[in-house]
Coordinates of N, CA and C in Angstrom, one line a residue:
X545 N 30.0 -6.7 10.5 CA 29.5 -7.1 9.1 C 29.7 -5.9 8.2
X546 N 30.3 -6.2 7.0 CA 30.6 -5.2 6.0 C 29.4 -4.9 5.2
X547 N 29.5 -3.8 4.4 CA 28.3 -3.4 3.6 C 28.0 -4.4 2.5
X548 N 29.0 -5.1 2.0 CA 28.7 -6.1 0.9 C 27.9 -7.2 1.5
X549 N 28.2 -7.7 2.7 CA 27.5 -8.8 3.2 C 26.1 -8.5 3.6
X550 N 25.9 -7.2 3.9 CA 24.5 -6.7 4.2 C 23.7 -6.8 3.0
X551 N 24.2 -6.4 1.8 CA 23.5 -6.5 0.6 C 23.2 -7.9 0.2
X552 N 24.2 -8.8 0.5 CA 24.0 -10.2 0.1 C 22.8 -10.8 0.9
X553 N 22.8 -10.4 2.2 CA 21.7 -10.9 3.1 C 20.3 -10.4 2.5
X554 N 20.3 -9.1 2.1 CA 19.1 -8.5 1.6 C 18.6 -9.3 0.3
X555 N 19.6 -9.7 -0.5 CA 19.2 -10.4 -1.7 C 18.5 -11.7 -1.5
X556 N 18.8 -12.3 -0.3 CA 18.2 -13.6 0.0 C 16.7 -13.4 0.5
X557 N 16.3 -12.2 0.8 CA 15.0 -12.0 1.3 C 14.0 -11.7 0.2
X558 N 12.8 -12.1 0.3 CA 11.8 -12.0 -0.8 C 10.8 -11.0 -0.6
X559 N 10.1 -10.6 -1.7 CA 9.0 -9.6 -1.5 C 7.9 -10.2 -0.7
X560 N 7.7 -11.6 -0.7 CA 6.7 -12.2 0.1 C 7.0 -11.9 1.6
X561 N 8.3 -12.0 2.0 CA 8.7 -11.7 3.4 C 8.4 -10.2 3.7
X562 N 8.6 -9.4 2.8 CA 8.3 -7.9 3.0 C 6.8 -7.8 3.3
X563 N 6.0 -8.4 2.6 CA 4.5 -8.2 2.8 C 4.1 -8.9 4.1
X564 N 4.7 -10.0 4.4 CA 4.3 -10.7 5.6 C 4.7 -9.9 6.9
X565 N 5.9 -9.3 6.8 CA 6.3 -8.4 7.9 C 5.5 -7.2 8.1
X566 N 5.2 -6.5 6.9 CA 4.3 -5.3 7.0 C 2.9 -5.6 7.5
X567 N 2.4 -6.8 7.0 CA 1.0 -7.2 7.5 C 1.0 -7.6 8.9
X568 N 2.1 -8.2 9.4 CA 2.2 -8.6 10.8 C 2.3 -7.3 11.7
X569 N 3.0 -6.3 11.2 CA 3.0 -5.0 12.0 C 1.6 -4.4 12.1
X570 N 0.9 -4.5 11.0 CA -0.5 -3.9 11.0 C -1.4 -4.7 11.9
X571 N -1.3 -6.0 11.9 CA -2.1 -6.8 12.7 C -1.9 -6.6 14.2
X572 N -0.6 -6.4 14.6 CA -0.3 -6.1 16.0 C -1.0 -4.8 16.4
X573 N -0.9 -3.8 15.5 CA -1.5 -2.5 15.8 C -3.1 -2.7 15.9
X574 N -3.6 -3.5 15.0 CA -5.0 -3.7 14.9 C -5.5 -4.4 16.2
X575 N -4.8 -5.3 16.7 CA -5.2 -6.0 18.0 C -5.2 -5.1 19.1
X576 N -4.2 -4.2 19.2 CA -4.1 -3.2 20.3 C -5.3 -2.2 20.2
X577 N -5.6 -1.8 19.0 CA -6.7 -0.8 18.9 C -8.1 -1.5 19.3
X578 N -8.3 -2.7 18.8 CA -9.5 -3.4 19.0 C -9.7 -3.7 20.5
X579 N -8.6 -4.0 21.2 CA -8.6 -4.3 22.6 C -9.0 -3.0 23.4
X580 N -8.4 -1.9 23.0 CA -8.8 -0.6 23.6 C -10.2 -0.2 23.4
X581 N -10.7 -0.4 22.2 CA -12.1 0.0 21.9 C -13.1 -0.9 22.6
X582 N -12.7 -2.2 22.7 CA -13.6 -3.1 23.4 C -13.7 -2.8 24.9
X583 N -12.6 -2.3 25.5 CA -12.6 -2.0 26.9 C -13.1 -0.6 27.3
X584 N -13.4 0.2 26.2 CA -13.8 1.6 26.4 C -15.2 1.7 26.9
X585 N -15.4 2.7 27.7 CA -16.8 3.1 28.1 C -17.5 3.7 26.9
X586 N -18.8 3.6 26.9 CA -19.7 4.2 25.9 C -20.7 5.0 26.5
X587 N -21.1 6.1 25.7 CA -22.2 7.0 26.2 C -23.5 6.4 25.9
X588 N -24.6 7.0 26.3 CA -25.9 6.4 26.1 C -26.3 6.4 24.6
X589 N -25.7 7.3 23.8 CA -25.9 7.3 22.4 C -25.0 6.4 21.6
X590 N -24.1 5.7 22.3 CA -23.2 4.7 21.6 C -21.8 5.3 21.3
X591 N -21.6 6.5 21.7 CA -20.2 7.1 21.4 C -19.2 6.4 22.3
X592 N -18.1 6.1 21.6 CA -17.0 5.4 22.3 C -16.1 6.4 23.0
X593 N -15.8 6.1 24.3 CA -15.0 7.0 25.1 C -13.7 6.3 25.4
X594 N -12.7 6.5 24.5 CA -11.4 5.8 24.6 C -10.3 6.6 24.1
X595 N -9.2 6.6 24.8 CA -8.0 7.3 24.4 C -7.1 6.3 23.5
X596 N -7.5 6.2 22.3 CA -6.8 5.3 21.4 C -6.0 6.0 20.3
X597 N -5.7 7.3 20.5 CA -5.0 8.1 19.5 C -3.7 7.5 19.1
X598 N -2.9 7.1 20.1 CA -1.5 6.6 19.8 C -1.7 5.3 19.0
X599 N -2.5 4.4 19.4 CA -2.7 3.1 18.7 C -3.2 3.3 17.3
X600 N -4.2 4.3 17.2 CA -4.8 4.5 15.9 C -3.8 5.1 14.9
X601 N -3.0 6.0 15.4 CA -1.9 6.6 14.6 C -1.0 5.5 14.1
X602 N -0.6 4.6 14.9 CA 0.3 3.5 14.5 C -0.4 2.6 13.5
X603 N -1.7 2.3 13.8 CA -2.4 1.5 12.9 C -2.5 2.1 11.5
X604 N -2.8 3.4 11.4 CA -2.9 4.0 10.1 C -1.5 4.0 9.4
X605 N -0.5 4.3 10.1 CA 0.9 4.3 9.5 C 1.2 2.9 9.0
X606 N 1.0 1.9 9.8 CA 1.4 0.5 9.3 C 0.5 0.0 8.2
X607 N -0.8 0.5 8.2 CA -1.7 0.1 7.2 C -1.2 0.6 5.8
X608 N -0.8 1.9 5.8 CA -0.4 2.4 4.5 C 1.0 2.0 4.2
X609 N 1.9 1.6 5.1 CA 3.2 1.0 4.8 C 2.9 -0.3 4.0
X610 N 1.9 -1.1 4.5 CA 1.6 -2.4 3.9 C 1.0 -2.1 2.5
X611 N 0.1 -1.2 2.4 CA -0.6 -0.9 1.1 C 0.4 -0.4 0.1
X612 N 1.3 0.5 0.5 CA 2.4 0.9 -0.5 C 3.3 -0.2 -0.8
X613 N 3.7 -1.0 0.1 CA 4.5 -2.2 -0.2 C 3.9 -3.2 -1.1
X614 N 2.6 -3.5 -0.9 CA 1.9 -4.4 -1.7 C 1.7 -3.8 -3.1
X615 N 1.5 -2.5 -3.2 CA 1.4 -1.9 -4.5 C 2.6 -2.0 -5.3
X616 N 3.8 -1.8 -4.7 CA 5.0 -1.9 -5.4 C 5.3 -3.4 -5.8
X617 N 5.0 -4.3 -5.0 CA 5.2 -5.7 -5.3 C 4.3 -6.1 -6.5
X618 N 3.0 -5.6 -6.5 CA 2.1 -6.0 -7.6 C 2.7 -5.5 -8.9
X619 N 3.3 -4.3 -8.9 CA 3.9 -3.7 -10.1 C 5.1 -4.6 -10.6
X620 N 5.9 -4.9 -9.7 CA 7.1 -5.7 -10.1 C 6.7 -7.1 -10.5
X621 N 5.7 -7.7 -9.9 CA 5.2 -9.0 -10.4 C 4.7 -8.9 -11.8
X622 N 4.1 -7.7 -12.1 CA 3.6 -7.5 -13.5 C 4.7 -7.6 -14.5
X623 N 5.8 -7.1 -14.2 CA 7.0 -7.2 -15.1 C 7.3 -8.7 -15.4
X624 N 7.5 -9.5 -14.3 CA 7.8 -10.9 -14.5 C 6.7 -11.7 -15.2
X625 N 5.5 -11.4 -14.9 CA 4.4 -12.1 -15.5 C 4.3 -11.7 -17.0
X626 N 4.5 -10.5 -17.3 CA 4.4 -10.0 -18.7 C 5.5 -10.8 -19.5
X627 N 6.7 -11.0 -19.0 CA 7.7 -11.7 -19.7 C 7.4 -13.1 -19.9
X628 N 6.8 -13.7 -18.9 CA 6.4 -15.1 -19.0 C 5.2 -15.4 -20.0
X629 N 4.4 -14.4 -20.1 CA 3.2 -14.5 -20.9 C 3.3 -13.8 -22.3
X630 N 4.5 -13.3 -22.6 CA 4.7 -12.6 -23.8 C 3.8 -11.4 -24.0
X631 N 3.7 -10.7 -23.0 CA 2.9 -9.4 -23.0 C 4.0 -8.3 -23.0
X632 N 3.9 -7.4 -24.0 CA 4.8 -6.3 -24.1 C 4.3 -5.0 -23.4
X633 N 5.0 -4.7 -22.3 CA 4.7 -3.5 -21.6 C 5.5 -2.3 -22.2
X634 N 5.0 -1.2 -22.2 CA 5.7 0.0 -22.8 C 6.8 0.4 -21.9
X635 N 7.7 1.2 -22.5 CA 8.9 1.7 -21.7 C 8.3 2.6 -20.6
X636 N 7.3 3.4 -20.9 CA 6.7 4.3 -19.9 C 6.1 3.5 -18.7
X637 N 5.5 2.4 -19.0 CA 4.9 1.6 -18.0 C 6.1 1.0 -17.1
X638 N 7.1 0.6 -17.7 CA 8.3 0.0 -17.0 C 8.9 1.1 -16.0
X639 N 8.9 2.3 -16.5 CA 9.5 3.4 -15.7 C 8.7 3.6 -14.4
X640 N 7.3 3.6 -14.6 CA 6.5 3.8 -13.4 C 6.4 2.5 -12.5
X641 N 6.6 1.4 -13.1 CA 6.6 0.1 -12.3 C 7.8 0.2 -11.3
X642 N 8.9 0.6 -11.8 CA 10.1 0.7 -10.9 C 10.3 2.1 -10.3
X643 N 9.2 3.0 -10.5 CA 9.2 4.3 -9.9 C 10.4 5.1 -10.2
X644 N 10.7 5.1 -11.5 CA 11.9 5.8 -12.0 C 11.4 7.0 -12.9
X645 N 12.1 8.1 -12.8 CA 11.9 9.2 -13.7 C 13.2 9.7 -14.2
X646 N 13.2 10.7 -15.1 CA 14.5 11.1 -15.6 C 14.5 12.6 -15.7
X647 N 15.7 13.2 -15.7 CA 15.9 14.6 -15.8 C 17.3 14.9 -16.5
X648 N 17.5 16.0 -17.0 CA 18.8 16.4 -17.6 C 19.5 17.3 -16.6
X649 N 20.7 17.0 -16.3 CA 21.4 17.8 -15.3 C 22.1 19.0 -15.9
X650 N 22.9 19.7 -15.2 CA 23.5 21.0 -15.7 C 24.6 20.7 -16.7
X651 N 25.0 19.4 -16.8 CA 26.0 19.0 -17.8 C 25.4 18.5 -19.1
X652 N 24.1 18.5 -19.1 CA 23.4 17.9 -20.3 C 23.3 16.4 -20.3
X653 N 23.5 15.8 -19.1 CA 23.4 14.4 -19.0 C 22.1 13.9 -18.5
X654 N 21.6 12.8 -19.0 CA 20.3 12.3 -18.5 C 20.6 11.5 -17.2
X655 N 19.9 11.8 -16.2 CA 20.0 11.2 -14.9 C 18.7 10.6 -14.4
X656 N 18.7 9.4 -13.8 CA 17.5 8.8 -13.3 C 17.3 9.3 -11.9
X657 N 16.0 9.5 -11.6 CA 15.6 9.9 -10.2 C 14.3 9.2 -9.8
X658 N 14.0 9.2 -8.6 CA 12.8 8.5 -8.1 C 11.6 9.3 -8.6
X659 N 10.6 8.6 -9.1 CA 9.4 9.2 -9.6 C 8.5 9.5 -8.4
X660 N 7.8 10.6 -8.4 CA 6.9 10.9 -7.3 C 5.5 10.6 -7.8
X661 N 5.0 9.5 -7.4 CA 3.6 9.0 -7.8 C 2.7 9.1 -6.7
X662 N 1.6 9.9 -6.8 CA 0.6 9.9 -5.7 C 0.0 8.5 -5.5
X663 N -0.2 8.2 -4.2 CA -0.6 6.9 -3.8 C -1.9 6.4 -4.6
X664 N -2.9 7.2 -4.7 CA -4.1 6.8 -5.4 C -3.8 6.4 -6.8
X665 N -3.0 7.2 -7.6 CA -2.7 6.9 -8.9 C -1.8 5.6 -9.0
X666 N -0.9 5.5 -8.0 CA 0.0 4.3 -8.0 C -0.8 3.0 -7.8
X667 N -1.8 3.0 -6.9 CA -2.7 1.8 -6.7 C -3.4 1.5 -8.0
X668 N -4.1 2.5 -8.6 CA -4.8 2.3 -9.8 C -3.9 1.7 -10.9
X669 N -2.7 2.3 -11.1 CA -1.8 1.8 -12.1 C -1.3 0.4 -11.8
X670 N -1.0 0.1 -10.5 CA -0.6 -1.2 -10.2 C -1.6 -2.3 -10.5
X671 N -2.8 -2.1 -10.1 CA -3.9 -3.1 -10.5 C -4.1 -3.2 -12.0
X672 N -4.0 -2.1 -12.7 CA -4.2 -2.1 -14.1 C -3.1 -2.8 -14.8
X673 N -1.9 -2.4 -14.5 CA -0.7 -3.0 -15.2 C -0.6 -4.5 -14.9
X674 N -0.9 -4.9 -13.7 CA -0.9 -6.3 -13.4 C -1.9 -7.1 -14.2
X675 N -3.1 -6.5 -14.3 CA -4.1 -7.2 -15.1 C -3.7 -7.3 -16.5
X676 N -3.1 -6.2 -17.1 CA -2.7 -6.3 -18.5 C -1.6 -7.3 -18.7
X677 N -0.6 -7.3 -17.7 CA 0.5 -8.3 -17.9 C 0.0 -9.7 -17.8
X678 N -1.1 -10.0 -17.2 CA -1.6 -11.3 -17.0 C -2.8 -11.6 -17.9
X679 N -3.1 -10.7 -18.9 CA -4.2 -10.8 -19.8 C -5.5 -11.0 -19.1
X680 N -5.8 -10.3 -18.1 CA -7.0 -10.4 -17.4 C -7.9 -9.2 -17.7
X681 N -9.2 -9.5 -17.9 CA -10.2 -8.4 -18.1 C -10.6 -7.9 -16.7
X682 N -10.1 -6.8 -16.3 CA -10.2 -6.4 -14.9 C -10.1 -4.9 -14.8
X683 N -11.0 -4.3 -14.0 CA -10.9 -2.9 -13.7 C -11.2 -2.7 -12.2
X684 N -10.4 -1.9 -11.5 CA -10.7 -1.7 -10.1 C -11.9 -0.8 -10.0
X685 N -12.8 -1.3 -9.1 CA -14.1 -0.6 -8.9 C -13.9 0.6 -7.9
X686 N -13.8 1.8 -8.4 CA -13.6 2.9 -7.6 C -14.9 3.5 -7.0
X687 N -16.0 2.8 -7.2 CA -17.2 3.1 -6.5 C -17.5 2.2 -5.3
X688 N -16.6 1.3 -5.1 CA -16.7 0.4 -3.9 C -16.6 1.2 -2.6
X689 N -17.2 0.7 -1.6 CA -17.2 1.4 -0.3 C -15.7 1.5 0.2
X690 N -15.0 0.4 0.1 CA -13.6 0.3 0.7 C -12.8 1.4 0.0
X691 N -13.0 1.6 -1.3 CA -12.2 2.6 -2.0 C -12.5 4.0 -1.5
X692 N -13.7 4.3 -1.3 CA -14.1 5.6 -0.7 C -13.5 5.8 0.7
X693 N -13.5 4.7 1.5 CA -12.9 4.8 2.8 C -11.4 4.9 2.7
X694 N -10.8 4.4 1.7 CA -9.3 4.5 1.4 C -9.0 6.0 1.2
X695 N -9.8 6.6 0.4 CA -9.5 8.0 0.0 C -9.6 8.9 1.3
X696 N -10.6 8.6 2.1 CA -10.7 9.4 3.4 C -9.6 9.1 4.3
X697 N -9.1 7.8 4.3 CA -8.0 7.4 5.2 C -6.7 8.1 4.8
X698 N -6.5 8.2 3.5 CA -5.3 8.9 3.0 C -5.3 10.3 3.5
X699 N -6.4 11.0 3.5 CA -6.4 12.4 4.0 C -6.0 12.4 5.5
X700 N -6.5 11.4 6.3 CA -6.1 11.3 7.7 C -4.6 11.0 7.8
X701 N -4.1 10.1 7.0 CA -2.6 9.8 6.9 C -1.8 11.0 6.6
X702 N -2.2 11.8 5.6 CA -1.5 13.0 5.3 C -1.5 14.0 6.4
X703 N -2.6 14.1 7.1 CA -2.7 15.0 8.3 C -1.8 14.6 9.4
X704 N -1.6 13.3 9.6 CA -0.8 12.7 10.6 C 0.7 12.9 10.3
X705 N 1.0 12.8 9.0 CA 2.4 12.9 8.5 C 2.9 14.4 8.4
X706 N 1.9 15.3 8.3 CA 2.3 16.7 8.2 C 1.4 17.5 9.1
X707 N 1.5 17.3 10.4 CA 0.7 18.0 11.4 C 1.0 19.5 11.5
X708 N 0.0 20.3 11.6 CA 0.2 21.7 11.8 C -0.3 22.2 13.2
X709 N -1.3 21.5 13.7 CA -1.9 21.8 15.0 C -2.0 20.5 15.8
X710 N -2.2 20.6 17.1 CA -2.3 19.4 17.9 C -3.5 18.6 17.5
X711 N -4.6 19.2 17.0 CA -5.8 18.4 16.6 C -5.5 17.6 15.4
X712 N -4.5 17.9 14.6 CA -4.1 17.1 13.4 C -3.7 15.7 13.8
X713 N -3.3 15.5 15.1 CA -2.9 14.2 15.6 C -4.0 13.4 16.2
X714 N -5.2 14.0 16.3 CA -6.3 13.3 16.8 C -6.9 12.3 15.8
X715 N -7.2 11.1 16.2 CA -7.9 10.1 15.3 C -9.1 9.6 16.0
X716 N -10.3 9.8 15.3 CA -11.5 9.4 15.9 C -11.7 7.9 15.8
X717 N -12.6 7.3 16.6 CA -12.9 5.9 16.4 C -13.4 5.6 15.0
X718 N -14.2 6.6 14.5 CA -14.8 6.4 13.1 C -13.7 6.3 12.1
X719 N -12.7 7.2 12.2 CA -11.6 7.2 11.3 C -10.7 5.9 11.4
X720 N -10.6 5.4 12.6 CA -9.9 4.2 12.8 C -10.6 3.0 12.1
X721 N -12.0 2.9 12.3 CA -12.8 1.9 11.7 C -12.7 2.0 10.2
X722 N -12.7 3.2 9.7 CA -12.7 3.4 8.2 C -11.3 2.9 7.7
X723 N -10.3 3.1 8.4 CA -9.0 2.5 7.9 C -9.0 1.0 7.9
X724 N -9.6 0.4 9.0 CA -9.6 -1.0 9.0 C -10.4 -1.6 7.9
X725 N -11.6 -1.0 7.6 CA -12.4 -1.4 6.5 C -11.7 -1.2 5.1
X726 N -11.0 -0.1 5.0 CA -10.3 0.1 3.7 C -9.2 -0.9 3.5
X727 N -8.5 -1.3 4.6 CA -7.4 -2.3 4.5 C -8.0 -3.7 4.1
X728 N -9.1 -4.0 4.7 CA -9.8 -5.3 4.4 C -10.2 -5.3 2.9
X729 N -10.8 -4.2 2.5 CA -11.2 -4.1 1.1 C -10.0 -4.2 0.1
X730 N -8.9 -3.5 0.4 CA -7.7 -3.6 -0.4 C -7.2 -5.0 -0.5
X731 N -7.2 -5.7 0.6 CA -6.7 -7.1 0.7 C -7.6 -8.0 -0.2
X732 N -8.9 -7.8 0.0 CA -9.8 -8.7 -0.8 C -9.6 -8.5 -2.3
X733 N -9.5 -7.2 -2.7 CA -9.3 -6.9 -4.1 C -7.9 -7.5 -4.6
X734 N -6.9 -7.3 -3.8 CA -5.6 -7.8 -4.1 C -5.6 -9.3 -4.3
X735 N -6.2 -10.0 -3.3 CA -6.2 -11.5 -3.4 C -7.1 -12.0 -4.5
X736 N -8.2 -11.3 -4.8 CA -9.0 -11.7 -6.0 C -8.2 -11.6 -7.3
X737 N -7.4 -10.5 -7.4 CA -6.7 -10.3 -8.7 C -5.6 -11.4 -8.8
X738 N -4.9 -11.7 -7.7 CA -3.8 -12.7 -7.7 C -4.4 -14.1 -7.9
X739 N -5.6 -14.3 -7.4 CA -6.2 -15.7 -7.6 C -6.6 -15.8 -9.0
X740 N -7.1 -14.7 -9.6 CA -7.5 -14.8 -11.1 C -6.3 -15.1 -11.9
X741 N -5.2 -14.5 -11.6 CA -3.9 -14.7 -12.3 C -3.5 -16.1 -12.2
X742 N -3.5 -16.7 -11.0 CA -3.1 -18.1 -10.7 C -4.0 -19.0 -11.4
X743 N -5.3 -18.8 -11.4 CA -6.3 -19.7 -12.0 C -6.0 -19.7 -13.6
X744 N -5.7 -18.6 -14.1 CA -5.4 -18.6 -15.6 C -4.1 -19.3 -15.9
X745 N -3.1 -19.2 -15.0 CA -1.9 -19.9 -15.2 C -2.0 -21.4 -15.1
X746 N -3.0 -21.8 -14.2 CA -3.2 -23.3 -14.0 C -4.0 -23.9 -15.1
X747 N -4.6 -23.1 -16.0 CA -5.4 -23.7 -17.1 C -4.5 -24.5 -18.0

């Protein structure tokens, strides 16, 4: 198969398929973790005695792959929705939607490069720009429990991605549960925003 045909095949695949695949990966990891936790012994004070580090690391990685994928899809959908609803997004917003930045090279030419957007800011921007593009009165509640758990889970993810000591790879049951709750909260917020957009369109 040549390179051109590979790109043609990719063009036929949708962002919905991307999210379904990423969510499926997460759910498989989730099932493995829950099975391990349910089979684990517990101490008299309720502490779980289970070696779930491998499964937990996989769960956290797949959860954030899904969250990052969903965040990008939400931003690109904002572009299409804004065009349909005659909402004018700024050039700066468009740059961050497609995660593009610019620099001047040694020849004085302007070159595009990938923008480095911290995940927290990217999520906040994605929800905000999608709401704006769909004329929705909406603001992400950063005081919600799931959001706090998301922030703590990001620190765990960063530790796993950039380990310095063996203990950096350890994931406690509490950290695993926090990731699960954060993923559930993210999904609920995402679906609520998408449903609000659809309801407005159906009016």
